[in-house]
Short mmCIF file of C-alpha atoms and ligand atoms in Angstrom, two decimals:
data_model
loop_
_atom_site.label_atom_id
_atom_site.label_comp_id
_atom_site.label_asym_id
_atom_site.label_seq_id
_atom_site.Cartn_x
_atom_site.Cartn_y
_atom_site.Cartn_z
CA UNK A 1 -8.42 47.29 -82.11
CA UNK A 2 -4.83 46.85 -80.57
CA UNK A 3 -1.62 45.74 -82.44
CA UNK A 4 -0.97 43.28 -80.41
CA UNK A 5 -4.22 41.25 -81.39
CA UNK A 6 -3.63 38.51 -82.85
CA UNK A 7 -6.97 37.92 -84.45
CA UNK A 8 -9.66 40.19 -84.80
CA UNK A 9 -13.21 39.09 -85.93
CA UNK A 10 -15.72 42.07 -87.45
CA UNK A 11 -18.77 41.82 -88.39
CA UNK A 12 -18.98 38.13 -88.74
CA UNK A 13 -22.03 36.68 -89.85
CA UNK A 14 -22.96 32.92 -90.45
CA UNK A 15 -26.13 32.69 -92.27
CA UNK A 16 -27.09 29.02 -93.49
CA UNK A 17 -29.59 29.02 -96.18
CA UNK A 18 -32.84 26.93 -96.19
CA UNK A 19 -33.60 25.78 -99.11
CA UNK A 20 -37.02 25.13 -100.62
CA UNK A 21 -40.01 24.97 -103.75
CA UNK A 22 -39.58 22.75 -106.44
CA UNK A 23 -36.12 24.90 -107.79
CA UNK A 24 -34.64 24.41 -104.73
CA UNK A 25 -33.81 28.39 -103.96
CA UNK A 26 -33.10 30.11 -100.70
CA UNK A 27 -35.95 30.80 -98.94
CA UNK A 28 -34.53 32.02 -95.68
CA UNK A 29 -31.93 31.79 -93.35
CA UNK A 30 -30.45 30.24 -90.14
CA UNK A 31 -28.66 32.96 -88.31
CA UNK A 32 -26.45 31.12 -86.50
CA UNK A 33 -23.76 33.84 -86.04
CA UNK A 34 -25.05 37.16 -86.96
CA UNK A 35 -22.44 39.82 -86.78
CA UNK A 36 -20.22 39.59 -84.01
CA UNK A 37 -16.71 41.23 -83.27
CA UNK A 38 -14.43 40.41 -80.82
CA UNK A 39 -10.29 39.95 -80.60
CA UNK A 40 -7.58 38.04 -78.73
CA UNK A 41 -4.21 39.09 -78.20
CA UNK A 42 -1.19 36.96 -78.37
CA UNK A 43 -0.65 34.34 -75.16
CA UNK A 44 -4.23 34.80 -74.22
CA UNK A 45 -6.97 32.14 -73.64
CA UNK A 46 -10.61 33.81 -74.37
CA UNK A 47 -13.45 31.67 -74.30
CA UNK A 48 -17.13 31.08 -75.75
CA UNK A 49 -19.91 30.15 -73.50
CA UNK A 50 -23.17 29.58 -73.89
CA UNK A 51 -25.76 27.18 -74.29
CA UNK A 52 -26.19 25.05 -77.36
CA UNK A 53 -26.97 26.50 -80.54
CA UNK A 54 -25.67 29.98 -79.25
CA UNK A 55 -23.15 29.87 -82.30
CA UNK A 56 -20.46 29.45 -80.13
CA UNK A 57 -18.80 26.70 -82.21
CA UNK A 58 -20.24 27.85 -86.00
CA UNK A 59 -18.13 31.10 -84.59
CA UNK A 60 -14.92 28.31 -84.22
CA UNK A 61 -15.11 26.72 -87.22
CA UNK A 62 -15.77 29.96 -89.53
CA UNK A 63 -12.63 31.34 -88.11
CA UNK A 64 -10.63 28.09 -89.51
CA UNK A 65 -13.14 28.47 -92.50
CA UNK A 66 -14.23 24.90 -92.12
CA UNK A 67 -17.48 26.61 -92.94
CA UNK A 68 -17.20 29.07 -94.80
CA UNK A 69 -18.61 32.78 -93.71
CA UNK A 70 -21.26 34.77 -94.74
CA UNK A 71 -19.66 37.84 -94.22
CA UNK A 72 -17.31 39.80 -92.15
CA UNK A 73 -13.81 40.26 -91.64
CA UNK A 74 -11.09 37.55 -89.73
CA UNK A 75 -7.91 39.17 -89.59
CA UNK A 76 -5.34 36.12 -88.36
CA UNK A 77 -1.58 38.96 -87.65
CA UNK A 78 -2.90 41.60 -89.62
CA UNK A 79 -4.16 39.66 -93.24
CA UNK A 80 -8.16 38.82 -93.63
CA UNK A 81 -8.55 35.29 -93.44
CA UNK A 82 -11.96 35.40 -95.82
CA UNK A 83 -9.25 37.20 -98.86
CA UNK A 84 -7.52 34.14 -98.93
CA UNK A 85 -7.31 31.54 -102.06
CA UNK A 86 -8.90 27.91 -100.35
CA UNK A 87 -5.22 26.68 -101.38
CA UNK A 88 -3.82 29.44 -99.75
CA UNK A 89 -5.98 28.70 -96.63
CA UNK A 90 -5.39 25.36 -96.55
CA UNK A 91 -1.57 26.12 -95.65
CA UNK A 92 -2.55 29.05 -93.20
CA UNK A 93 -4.35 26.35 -91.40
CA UNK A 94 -0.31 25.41 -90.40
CA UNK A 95 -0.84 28.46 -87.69
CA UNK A 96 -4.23 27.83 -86.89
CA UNK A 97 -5.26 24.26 -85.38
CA UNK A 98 -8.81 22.83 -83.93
CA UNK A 99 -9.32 20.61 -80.99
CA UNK A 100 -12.39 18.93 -81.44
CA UNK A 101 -14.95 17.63 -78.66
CA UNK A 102 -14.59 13.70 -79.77
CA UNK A 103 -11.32 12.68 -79.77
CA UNK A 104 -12.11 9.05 -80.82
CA UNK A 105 -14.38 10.43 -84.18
CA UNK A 106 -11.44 12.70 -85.14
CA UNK A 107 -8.71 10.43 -85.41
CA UNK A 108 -8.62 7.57 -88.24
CA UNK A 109 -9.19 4.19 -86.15
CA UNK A 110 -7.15 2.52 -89.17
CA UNK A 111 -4.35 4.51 -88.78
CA UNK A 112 -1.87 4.29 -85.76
CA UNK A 113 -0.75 7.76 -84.14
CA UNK A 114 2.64 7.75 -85.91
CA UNK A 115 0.43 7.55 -89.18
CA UNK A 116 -1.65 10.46 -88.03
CA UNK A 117 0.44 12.94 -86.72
CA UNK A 118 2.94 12.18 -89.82
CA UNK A 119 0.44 12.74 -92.28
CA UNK A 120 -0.76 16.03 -90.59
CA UNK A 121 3.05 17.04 -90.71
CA UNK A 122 3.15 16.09 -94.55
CA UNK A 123 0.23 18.27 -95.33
CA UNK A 124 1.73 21.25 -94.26
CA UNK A 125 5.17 20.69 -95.02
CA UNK A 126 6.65 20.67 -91.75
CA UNK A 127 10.73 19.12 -90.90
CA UNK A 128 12.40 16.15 -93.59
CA UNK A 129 10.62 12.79 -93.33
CA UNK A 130 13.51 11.07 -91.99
CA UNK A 131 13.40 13.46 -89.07
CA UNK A 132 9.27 13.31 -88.17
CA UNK A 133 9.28 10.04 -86.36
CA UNK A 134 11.68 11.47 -83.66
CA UNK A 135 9.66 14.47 -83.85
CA UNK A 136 6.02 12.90 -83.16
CA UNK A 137 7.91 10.70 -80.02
CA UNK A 138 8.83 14.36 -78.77
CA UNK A 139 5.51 15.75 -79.00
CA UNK A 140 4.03 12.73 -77.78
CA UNK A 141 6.17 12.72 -74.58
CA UNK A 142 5.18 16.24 -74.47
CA UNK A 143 1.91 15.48 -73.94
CA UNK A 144 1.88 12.39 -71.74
CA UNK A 145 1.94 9.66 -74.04
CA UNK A 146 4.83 7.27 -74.20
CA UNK A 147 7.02 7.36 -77.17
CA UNK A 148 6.41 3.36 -77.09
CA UNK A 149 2.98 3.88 -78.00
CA UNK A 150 4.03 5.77 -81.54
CA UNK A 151 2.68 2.77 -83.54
CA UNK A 152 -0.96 2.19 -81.51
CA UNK A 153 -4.14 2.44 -82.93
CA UNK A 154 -6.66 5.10 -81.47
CA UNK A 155 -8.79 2.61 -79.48
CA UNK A 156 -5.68 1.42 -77.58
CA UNK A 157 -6.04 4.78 -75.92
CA UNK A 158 -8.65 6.11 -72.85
CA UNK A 159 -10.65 8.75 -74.00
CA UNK A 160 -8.54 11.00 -72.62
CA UNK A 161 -5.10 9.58 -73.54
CA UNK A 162 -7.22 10.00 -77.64
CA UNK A 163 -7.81 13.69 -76.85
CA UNK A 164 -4.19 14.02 -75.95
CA UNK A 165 -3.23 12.44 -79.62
CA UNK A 166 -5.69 15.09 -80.41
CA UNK A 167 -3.56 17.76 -78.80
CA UNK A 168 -0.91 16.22 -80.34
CA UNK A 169 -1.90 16.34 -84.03
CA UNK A 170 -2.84 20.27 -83.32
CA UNK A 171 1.09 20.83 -82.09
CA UNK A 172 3.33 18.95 -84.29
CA UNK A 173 2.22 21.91 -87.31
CA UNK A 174 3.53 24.56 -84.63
CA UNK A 175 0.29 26.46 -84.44
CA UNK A 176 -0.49 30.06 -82.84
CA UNK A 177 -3.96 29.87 -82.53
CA UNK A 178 -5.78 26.80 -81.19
CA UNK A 179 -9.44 26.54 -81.32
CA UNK A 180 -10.66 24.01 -78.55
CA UNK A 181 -14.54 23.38 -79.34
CA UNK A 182 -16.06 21.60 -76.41
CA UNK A 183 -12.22 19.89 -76.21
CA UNK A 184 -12.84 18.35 -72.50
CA UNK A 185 -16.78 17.75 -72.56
CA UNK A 186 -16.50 14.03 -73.45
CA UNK A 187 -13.92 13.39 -70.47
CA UNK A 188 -14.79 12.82 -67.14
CA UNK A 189 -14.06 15.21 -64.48
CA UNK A 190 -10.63 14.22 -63.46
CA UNK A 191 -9.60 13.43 -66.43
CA UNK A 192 -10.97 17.03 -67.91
CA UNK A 193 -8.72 19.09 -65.09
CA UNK A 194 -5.40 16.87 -66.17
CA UNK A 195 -5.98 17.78 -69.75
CA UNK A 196 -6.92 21.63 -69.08
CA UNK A 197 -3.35 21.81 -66.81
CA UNK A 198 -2.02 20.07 -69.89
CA UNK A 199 -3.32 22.98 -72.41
CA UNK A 200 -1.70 25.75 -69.59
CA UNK A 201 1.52 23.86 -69.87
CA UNK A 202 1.36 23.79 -73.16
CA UNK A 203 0.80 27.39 -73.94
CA UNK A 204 3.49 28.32 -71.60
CA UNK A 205 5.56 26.19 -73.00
CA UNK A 206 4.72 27.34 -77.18
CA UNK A 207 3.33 30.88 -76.74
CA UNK A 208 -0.09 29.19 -77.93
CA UNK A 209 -2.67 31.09 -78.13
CA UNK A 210 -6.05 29.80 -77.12
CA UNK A 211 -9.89 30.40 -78.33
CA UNK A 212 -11.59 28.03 -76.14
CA UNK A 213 -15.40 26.93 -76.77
CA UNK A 214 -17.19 25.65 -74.00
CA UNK A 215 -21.07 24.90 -72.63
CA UNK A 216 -19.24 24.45 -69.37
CA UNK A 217 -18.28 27.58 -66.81
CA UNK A 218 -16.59 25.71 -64.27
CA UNK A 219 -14.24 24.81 -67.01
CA UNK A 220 -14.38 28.17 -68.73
CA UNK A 221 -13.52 30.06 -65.10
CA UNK A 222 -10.14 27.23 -65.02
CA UNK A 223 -9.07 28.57 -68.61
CA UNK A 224 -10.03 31.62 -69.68
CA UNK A 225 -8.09 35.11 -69.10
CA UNK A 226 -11.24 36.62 -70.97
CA UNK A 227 -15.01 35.26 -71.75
CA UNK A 228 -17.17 35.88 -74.16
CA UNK A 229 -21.05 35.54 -73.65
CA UNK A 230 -23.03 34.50 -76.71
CA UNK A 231 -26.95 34.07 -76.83
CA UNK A 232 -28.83 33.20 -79.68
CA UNK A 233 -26.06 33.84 -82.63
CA UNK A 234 -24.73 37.54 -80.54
CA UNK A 235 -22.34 38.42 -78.35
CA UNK A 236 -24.10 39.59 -74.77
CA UNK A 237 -21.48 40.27 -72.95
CA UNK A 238 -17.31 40.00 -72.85
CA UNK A 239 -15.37 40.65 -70.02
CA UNK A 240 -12.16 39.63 -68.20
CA UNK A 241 -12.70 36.23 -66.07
CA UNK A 242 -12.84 37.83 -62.86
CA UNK A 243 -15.30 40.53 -63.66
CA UNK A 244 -17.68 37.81 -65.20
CA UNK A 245 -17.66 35.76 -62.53
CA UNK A 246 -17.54 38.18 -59.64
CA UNK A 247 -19.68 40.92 -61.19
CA UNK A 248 -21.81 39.94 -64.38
CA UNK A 249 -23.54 42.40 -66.15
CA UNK A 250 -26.02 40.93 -68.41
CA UNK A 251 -29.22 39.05 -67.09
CA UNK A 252 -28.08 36.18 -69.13
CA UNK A 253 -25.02 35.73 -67.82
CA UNK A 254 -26.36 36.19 -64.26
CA UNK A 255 -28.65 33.18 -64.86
CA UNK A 256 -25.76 30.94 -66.35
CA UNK A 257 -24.11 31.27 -63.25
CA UNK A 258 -26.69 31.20 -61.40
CA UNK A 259 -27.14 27.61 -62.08
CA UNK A 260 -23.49 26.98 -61.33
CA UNK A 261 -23.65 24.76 -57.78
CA UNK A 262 -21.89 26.76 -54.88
CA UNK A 263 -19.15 24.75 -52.58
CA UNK A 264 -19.48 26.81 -49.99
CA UNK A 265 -22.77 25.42 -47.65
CA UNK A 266 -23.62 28.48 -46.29
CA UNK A 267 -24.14 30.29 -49.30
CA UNK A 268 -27.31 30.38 -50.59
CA UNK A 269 -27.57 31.12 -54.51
CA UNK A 270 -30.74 32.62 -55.79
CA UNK A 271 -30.81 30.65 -58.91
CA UNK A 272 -32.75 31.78 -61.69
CA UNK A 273 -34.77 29.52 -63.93
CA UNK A 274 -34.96 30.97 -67.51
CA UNK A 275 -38.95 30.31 -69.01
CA UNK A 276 -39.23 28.96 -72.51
CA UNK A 277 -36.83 27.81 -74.96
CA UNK A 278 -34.16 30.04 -76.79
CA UNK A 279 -36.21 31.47 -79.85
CA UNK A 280 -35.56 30.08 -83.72
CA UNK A 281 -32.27 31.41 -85.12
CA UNK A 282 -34.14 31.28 -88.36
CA UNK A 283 -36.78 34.60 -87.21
CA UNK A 284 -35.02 35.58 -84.04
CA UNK A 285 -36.50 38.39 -82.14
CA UNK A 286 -35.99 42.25 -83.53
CA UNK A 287 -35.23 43.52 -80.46
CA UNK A 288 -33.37 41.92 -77.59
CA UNK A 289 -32.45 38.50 -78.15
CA UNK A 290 -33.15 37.75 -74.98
CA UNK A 291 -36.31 39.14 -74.44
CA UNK A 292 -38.73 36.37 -74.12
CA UNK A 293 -36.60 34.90 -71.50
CA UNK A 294 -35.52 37.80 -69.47
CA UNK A 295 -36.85 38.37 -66.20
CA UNK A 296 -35.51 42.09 -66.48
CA UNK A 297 -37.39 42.54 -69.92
CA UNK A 298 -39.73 46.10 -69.99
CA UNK A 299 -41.28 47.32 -72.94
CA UNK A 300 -37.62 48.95 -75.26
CA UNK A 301 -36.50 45.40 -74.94
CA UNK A 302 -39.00 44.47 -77.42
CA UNK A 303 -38.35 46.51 -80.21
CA UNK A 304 -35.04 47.73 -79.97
CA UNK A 305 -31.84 45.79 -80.35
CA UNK A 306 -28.99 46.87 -77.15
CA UNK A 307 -25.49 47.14 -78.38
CA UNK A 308 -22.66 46.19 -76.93
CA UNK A 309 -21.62 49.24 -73.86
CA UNK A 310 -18.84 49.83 -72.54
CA UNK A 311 -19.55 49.01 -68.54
CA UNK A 312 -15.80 49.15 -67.15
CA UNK A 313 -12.15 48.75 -68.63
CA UNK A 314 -12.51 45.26 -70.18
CA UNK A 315 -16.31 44.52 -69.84
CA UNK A 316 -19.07 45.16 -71.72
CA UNK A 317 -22.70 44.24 -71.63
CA UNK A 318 -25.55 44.38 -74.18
CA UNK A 319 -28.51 45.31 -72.57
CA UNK A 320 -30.57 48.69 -72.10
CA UNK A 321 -30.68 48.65 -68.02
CA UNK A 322 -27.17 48.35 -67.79
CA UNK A 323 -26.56 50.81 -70.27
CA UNK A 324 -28.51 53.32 -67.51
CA UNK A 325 -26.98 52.03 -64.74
CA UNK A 326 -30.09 50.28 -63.79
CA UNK A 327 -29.42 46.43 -63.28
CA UNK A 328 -29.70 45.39 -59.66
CA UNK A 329 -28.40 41.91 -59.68
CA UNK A 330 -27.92 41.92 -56.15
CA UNK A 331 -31.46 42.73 -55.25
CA UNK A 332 -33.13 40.59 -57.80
CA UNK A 333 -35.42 37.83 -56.45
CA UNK A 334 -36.35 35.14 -58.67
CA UNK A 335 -39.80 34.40 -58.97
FE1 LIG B 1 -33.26 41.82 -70.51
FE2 LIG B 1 -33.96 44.05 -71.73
FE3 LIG B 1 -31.46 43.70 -70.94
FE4 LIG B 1 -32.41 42.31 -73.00
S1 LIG B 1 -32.12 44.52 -72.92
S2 LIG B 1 -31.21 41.55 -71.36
S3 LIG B 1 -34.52 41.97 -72.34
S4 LIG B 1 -33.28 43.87 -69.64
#
């Protein structure tokens, strides 16, 4: 991987145990992230999509180690994350912030947004008291919210004005790495675009760098320099935005945006309708993840597990026709 990354995830697995019998021992696992790698360089936005439960957002908050991993390596500029003392963590968390999905159920209704961002500035150390109320008014002009309203409450805000506290709290600990899981999914659509040209002008603004989580591609394709693909705990395919969007090369992907509405009336969009439900993280499927769903699937599928292949500079698929050069998305007529 490059030098210039500044986090690189190996290997990661997040296996939850199931407990069970009358001592209460592990009798199996959900694989909920089961050994992924991927990096993201400095300035860059990269995004997870996929549907729920594809571990898109276990993958988030095991990088923070909100949860801790199974296994694997998350190198944050160039020291493993997982060697870390929880102490030591605690403070790394300084560089590495999370937007969360509900703005309202992250922030303390008791305490007003002075309160909140001070006490996140506290934890981590960060400028003299005296100085931090002048620095939160900063920040919160920064972000769109009168200095006037330092001393509100939470629900004196619109949902969206509470997710831009939210961005708030993430900045004043000048971070490097934000982690936005599902961060505009609660807004509605107008409000959602204001606060995704908010997180551009941000990272312009602080060199942020962005890992962006998302069910949603019309968001994802506003964000993202690269996207990751994830089905059923793995990684299915990564590529740079336009590549993904223009010229996907995994069946799942094709069917995610496949189901993306077109604006232009004359186009007509085959759109493909996945069968069944995604299979049980706990006993997924030894061969292609995707199998049971895939209306490319042939008899290797089954048994045998595609890895990730190089298709051009900067994408990759996993899956055993594109591997050949066999998948023939344009030709393919849904059932
Ligand atoms: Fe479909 Fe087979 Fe490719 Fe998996 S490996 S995505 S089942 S064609």
């Amino acid at each position: 991987m490059s030098t210039n990354n500044l986090l690189e995830v190996k290997n990661l697995k997040q296996y939850f145990p199931i407990k069970g019998g009358i001592f209460g021992r592990t009798v199996n696992h959900v694989k909920a992230v089961d050994d992924i790698s991927f990096a993201i360089k400095e300035g860059e936005t990269v995004s997870i999509v996929g549907e729920s439960g594809c571990g898109k957002s276990t993958t988030g908050r095991a990088i923070l180690r909100l949860d801790e991993p199974y296994s694997g390596e998350i190198t944050f500029q160039g020291e493993n994350l997982l060697d870390l003392r929880k102490k030591d963590m605690r403070s790394k968390r300084k560089d590495l912030q999370m937007i969360f999905q509900d703005p309202y159920a992250s922030l303390n209704p008791r305490q007003t947004v002075y309160q909140i961002l001070e006490e996140a500035m506290e934890i981590q150390n960060i400028a003299p008291k005296a100085e931090r109320r002048q620095k939160i008014a900063d920040i919160l002009q920064t972000v769109g919210i009168g200095a006037h309203q330092i001393d509100r409450h939470p629900h004196e805000f619109s949902g969206g004005q509470r997710q831009r506290i939210g961005i708030a709290r993430a900045l004043c600990v000048n971070p490097k790495l934000i982690v936005c899981d599902e961060a505009v999914s609660a807004l509605d659509v107008s409000v959602q675009a204001q606060v995704l040209n908010l997180l551009k002008k941000l990272q312009k603004e602080f060199q942020l760098t962005y890992l962006f989580i998302s069910h949603d591609l019309g968001v994802v394709r506003h964000i993202s320099d690269r996207v990751i693909v994830m089905y059923l705990g793995k990684i299915v395919e990564i590529a740079d935005k336009k590549s993904l969007f223009e010229t996907p090369q995994h069946p799942y992907t094709y069917a995610l945006l496949s189901a993306i509405p077109s604006t232009d009336i004359d186009v007509k969009k085959e759109r493909i309708i996945l069968k069944g439900d995604v299979p049980s993280p706990i006993d997924p499927p030894t061969g292609c993840r995707f199998y049971s769903r895939c209306p490319f699937a042939f008899d290797r599928c089954k048994n045998e597990a595609p890895e990730l292949h190089q298709v051009s500079e900067g994408q990759q698929s996993a899956c055993h026709l594109v591997e050949k050069g066999m998948m023939d998305y344009a030709n393919y007529k849904a059932e």
